Backbone as JSON, one array per atom type, in Angstrom:
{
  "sequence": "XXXXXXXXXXXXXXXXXXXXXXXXXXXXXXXXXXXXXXXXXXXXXXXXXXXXXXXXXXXXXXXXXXXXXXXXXXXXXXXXXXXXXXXXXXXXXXXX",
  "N": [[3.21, 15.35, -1.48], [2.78, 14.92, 1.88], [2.06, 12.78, 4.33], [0.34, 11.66, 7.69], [0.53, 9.93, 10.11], [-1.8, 8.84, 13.15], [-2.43, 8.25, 16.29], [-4.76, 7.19, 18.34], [-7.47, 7.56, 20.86], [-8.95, 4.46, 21.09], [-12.95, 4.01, 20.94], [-13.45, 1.98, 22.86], [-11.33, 1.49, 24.76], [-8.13, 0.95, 24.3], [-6.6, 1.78, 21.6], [-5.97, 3.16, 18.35], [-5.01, 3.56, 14.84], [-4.52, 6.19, 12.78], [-4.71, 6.84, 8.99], [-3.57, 9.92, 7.78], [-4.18, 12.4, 4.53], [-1.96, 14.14, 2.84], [-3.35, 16.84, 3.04], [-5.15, 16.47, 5.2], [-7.22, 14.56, 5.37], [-8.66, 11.37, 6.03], [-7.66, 8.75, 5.59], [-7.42, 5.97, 5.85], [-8.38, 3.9, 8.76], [-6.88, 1.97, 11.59], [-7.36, -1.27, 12.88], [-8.18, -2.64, 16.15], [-5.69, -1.59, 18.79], [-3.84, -2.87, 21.37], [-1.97, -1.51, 23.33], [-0.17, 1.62, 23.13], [2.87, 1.29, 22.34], [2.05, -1.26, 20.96], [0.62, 0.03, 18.49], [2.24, 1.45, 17.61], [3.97, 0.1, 16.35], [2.49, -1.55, 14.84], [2.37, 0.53, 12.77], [4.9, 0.42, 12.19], [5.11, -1.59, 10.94], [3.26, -1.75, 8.73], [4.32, 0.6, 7.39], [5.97, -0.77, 6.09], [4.71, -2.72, 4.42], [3.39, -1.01, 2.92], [5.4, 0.14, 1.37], [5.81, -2.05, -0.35], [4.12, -3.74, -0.98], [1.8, -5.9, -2.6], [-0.59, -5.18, -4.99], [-3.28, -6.65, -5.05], [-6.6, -7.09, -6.75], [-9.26, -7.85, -5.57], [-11.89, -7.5, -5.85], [-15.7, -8.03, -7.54], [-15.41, -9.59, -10.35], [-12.67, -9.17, -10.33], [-10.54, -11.49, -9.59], [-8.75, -11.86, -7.96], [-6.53, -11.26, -9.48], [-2.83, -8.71, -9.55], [-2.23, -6.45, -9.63], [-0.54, -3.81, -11.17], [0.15, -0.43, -10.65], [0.04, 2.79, -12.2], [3.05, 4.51, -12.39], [4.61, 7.45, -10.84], [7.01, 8.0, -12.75], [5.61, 7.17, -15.64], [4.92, 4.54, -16.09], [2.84, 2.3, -17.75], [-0.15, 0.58, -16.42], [-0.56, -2.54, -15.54], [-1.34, -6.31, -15.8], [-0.63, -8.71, -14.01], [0.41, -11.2, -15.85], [1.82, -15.13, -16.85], [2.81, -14.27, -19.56], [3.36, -11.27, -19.05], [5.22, -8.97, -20.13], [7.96, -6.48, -18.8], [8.42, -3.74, -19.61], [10.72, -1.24, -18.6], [12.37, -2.98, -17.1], [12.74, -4.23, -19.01], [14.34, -2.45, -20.48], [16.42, -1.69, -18.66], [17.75, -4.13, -18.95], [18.75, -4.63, -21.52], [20.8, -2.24, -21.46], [22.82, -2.75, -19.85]],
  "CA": [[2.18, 15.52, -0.47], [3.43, 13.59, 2.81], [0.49, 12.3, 4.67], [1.16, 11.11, 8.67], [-0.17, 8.78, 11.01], [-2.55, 9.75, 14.07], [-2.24, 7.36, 17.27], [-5.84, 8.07, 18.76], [-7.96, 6.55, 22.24], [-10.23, 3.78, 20.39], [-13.65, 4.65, 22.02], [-14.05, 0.77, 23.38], [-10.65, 1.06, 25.2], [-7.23, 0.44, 23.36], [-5.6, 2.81, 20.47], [-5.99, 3.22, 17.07], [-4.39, 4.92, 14.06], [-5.41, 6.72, 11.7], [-3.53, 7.39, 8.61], [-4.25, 10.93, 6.81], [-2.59, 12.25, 3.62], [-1.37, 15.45, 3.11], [-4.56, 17.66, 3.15], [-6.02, 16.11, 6.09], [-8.04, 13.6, 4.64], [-8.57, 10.58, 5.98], [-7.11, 7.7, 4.25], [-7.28, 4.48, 6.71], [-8.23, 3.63, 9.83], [-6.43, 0.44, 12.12], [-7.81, -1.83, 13.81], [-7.72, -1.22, 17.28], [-4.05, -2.06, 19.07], [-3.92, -2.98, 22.76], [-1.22, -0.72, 23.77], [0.54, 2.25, 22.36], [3.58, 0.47, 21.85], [1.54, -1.86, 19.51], [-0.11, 0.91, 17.6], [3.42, 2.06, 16.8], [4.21, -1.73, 15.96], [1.45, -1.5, 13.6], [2.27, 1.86, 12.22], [6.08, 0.41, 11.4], [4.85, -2.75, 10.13], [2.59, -0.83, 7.62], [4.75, 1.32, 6.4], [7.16, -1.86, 5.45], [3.91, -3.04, 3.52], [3.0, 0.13, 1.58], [6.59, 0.69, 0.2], [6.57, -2.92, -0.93], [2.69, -4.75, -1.29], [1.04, -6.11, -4.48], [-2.22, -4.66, -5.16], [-4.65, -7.73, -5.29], [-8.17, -6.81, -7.19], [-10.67, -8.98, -5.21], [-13.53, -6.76, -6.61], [-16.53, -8.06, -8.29], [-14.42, -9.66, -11.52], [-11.54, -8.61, -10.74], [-10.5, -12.73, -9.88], [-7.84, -11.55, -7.5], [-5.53, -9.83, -9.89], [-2.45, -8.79, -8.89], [-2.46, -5.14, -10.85], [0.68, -2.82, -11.03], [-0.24, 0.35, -10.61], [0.92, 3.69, -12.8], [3.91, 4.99, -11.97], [4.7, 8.29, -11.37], [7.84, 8.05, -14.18], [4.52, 7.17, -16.88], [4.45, 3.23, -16.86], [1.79, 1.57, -18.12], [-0.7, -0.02, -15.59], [-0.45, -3.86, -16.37], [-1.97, -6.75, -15.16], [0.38, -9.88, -14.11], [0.35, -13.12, -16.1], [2.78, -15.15, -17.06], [3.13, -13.68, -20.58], [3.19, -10.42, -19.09], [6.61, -8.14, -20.29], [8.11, -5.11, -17.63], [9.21, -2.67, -20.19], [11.73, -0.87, -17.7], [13.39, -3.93, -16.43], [13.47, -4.99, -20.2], [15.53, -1.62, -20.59], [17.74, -1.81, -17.73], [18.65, -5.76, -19.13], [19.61, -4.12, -22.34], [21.57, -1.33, -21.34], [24.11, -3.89, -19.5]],
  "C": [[2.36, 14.43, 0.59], [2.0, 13.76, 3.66], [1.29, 11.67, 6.46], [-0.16, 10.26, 9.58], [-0.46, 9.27, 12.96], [-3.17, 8.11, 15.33], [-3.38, 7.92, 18.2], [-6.62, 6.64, 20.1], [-9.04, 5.87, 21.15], [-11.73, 3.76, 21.51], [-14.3, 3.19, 23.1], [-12.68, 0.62, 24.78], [-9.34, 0.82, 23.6], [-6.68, 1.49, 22.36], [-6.23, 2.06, 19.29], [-5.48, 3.93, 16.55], [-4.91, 4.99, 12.96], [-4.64, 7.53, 10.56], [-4.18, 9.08, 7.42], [-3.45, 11.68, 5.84], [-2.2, 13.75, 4.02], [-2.0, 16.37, 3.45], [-5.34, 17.46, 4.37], [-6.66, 15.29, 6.23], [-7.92, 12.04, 5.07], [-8.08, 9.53, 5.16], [-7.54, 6.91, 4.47], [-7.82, 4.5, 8.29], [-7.2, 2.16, 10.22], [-7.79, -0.34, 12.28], [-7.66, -1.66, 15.5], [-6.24, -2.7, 18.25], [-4.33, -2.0, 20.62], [-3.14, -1.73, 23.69], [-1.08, 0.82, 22.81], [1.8, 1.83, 21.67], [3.66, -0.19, 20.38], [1.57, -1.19, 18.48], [1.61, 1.58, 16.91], [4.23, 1.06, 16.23], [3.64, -1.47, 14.97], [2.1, -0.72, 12.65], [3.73, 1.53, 11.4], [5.99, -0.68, 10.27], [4.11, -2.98, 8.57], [3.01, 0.15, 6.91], [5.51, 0.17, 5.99], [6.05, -2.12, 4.56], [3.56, -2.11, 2.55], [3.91, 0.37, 1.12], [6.71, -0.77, -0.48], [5.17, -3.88, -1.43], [2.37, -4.54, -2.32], [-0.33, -5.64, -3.8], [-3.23, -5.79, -5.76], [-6.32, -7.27, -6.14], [-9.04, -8.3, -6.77], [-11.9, -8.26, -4.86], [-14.24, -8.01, -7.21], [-15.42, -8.29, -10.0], [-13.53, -9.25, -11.9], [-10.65, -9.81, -10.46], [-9.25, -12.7, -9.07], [-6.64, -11.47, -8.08], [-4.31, -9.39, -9.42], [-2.08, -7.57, -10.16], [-0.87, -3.85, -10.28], [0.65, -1.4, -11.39], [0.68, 1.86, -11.66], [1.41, 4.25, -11.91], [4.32, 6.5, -11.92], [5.74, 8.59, -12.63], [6.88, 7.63, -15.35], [4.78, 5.64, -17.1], [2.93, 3.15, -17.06], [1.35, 0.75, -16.82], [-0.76, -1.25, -16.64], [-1.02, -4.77, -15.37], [-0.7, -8.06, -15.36], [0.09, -10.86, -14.66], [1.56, -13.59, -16.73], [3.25, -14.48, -18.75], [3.58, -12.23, -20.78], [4.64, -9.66, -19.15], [6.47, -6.93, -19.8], [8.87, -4.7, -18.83], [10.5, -2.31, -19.6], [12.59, -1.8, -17.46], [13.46, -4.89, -17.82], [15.04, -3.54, -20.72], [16.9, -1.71, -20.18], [18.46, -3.52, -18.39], [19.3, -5.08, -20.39], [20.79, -3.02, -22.44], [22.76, -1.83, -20.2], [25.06, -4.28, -20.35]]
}
């Protein structure tokens, strides 16, 4: 389900985007971007972060967290500490 990004007049002046998934559905808004240019600055700079950002939990006891989300191949959601063992990348070391 590919989802795309919507380069829109912010109503103060300026651009915004707006990212929606596959269905239509809002996902995100920006902030608002001076130019168009920017807004497509933004838009590249944000996809470099969503193929590669930790997921922080700074909820209500969640103590900022740094939580690894399930995978679609069926990992286990895990929470980082140092004790914490990556299955997968214990595989791949053994199969060397």
């Amino acid at each position: 389900m590919a989802g795309h990004f919507e380069i829109i007049d912010a109503p103060d002046g300026g651009f915004r985007v707006r990212l929606l998934d596959g269905t239509g559905t809002l996902v995100a808004t920006s902030v608002k971007y001076p130019t168009k240019q920017a807004a497509v600055a933004g838009i590249s700079y944000t996809r470099e972060i969503a193929g590669t950002g930790l997921i922080r939990d700074m909820s209500r006891g969640g103590h900022g967290e740094i939580i690894i989300p399930k995978s679609r191949h069926g990992h286990a959601t895990v929470r980082i500490n140092s004790h914490t063992r990556f299955p997968a990348a214990d595989r791949q070391a053994h199969s060397r």
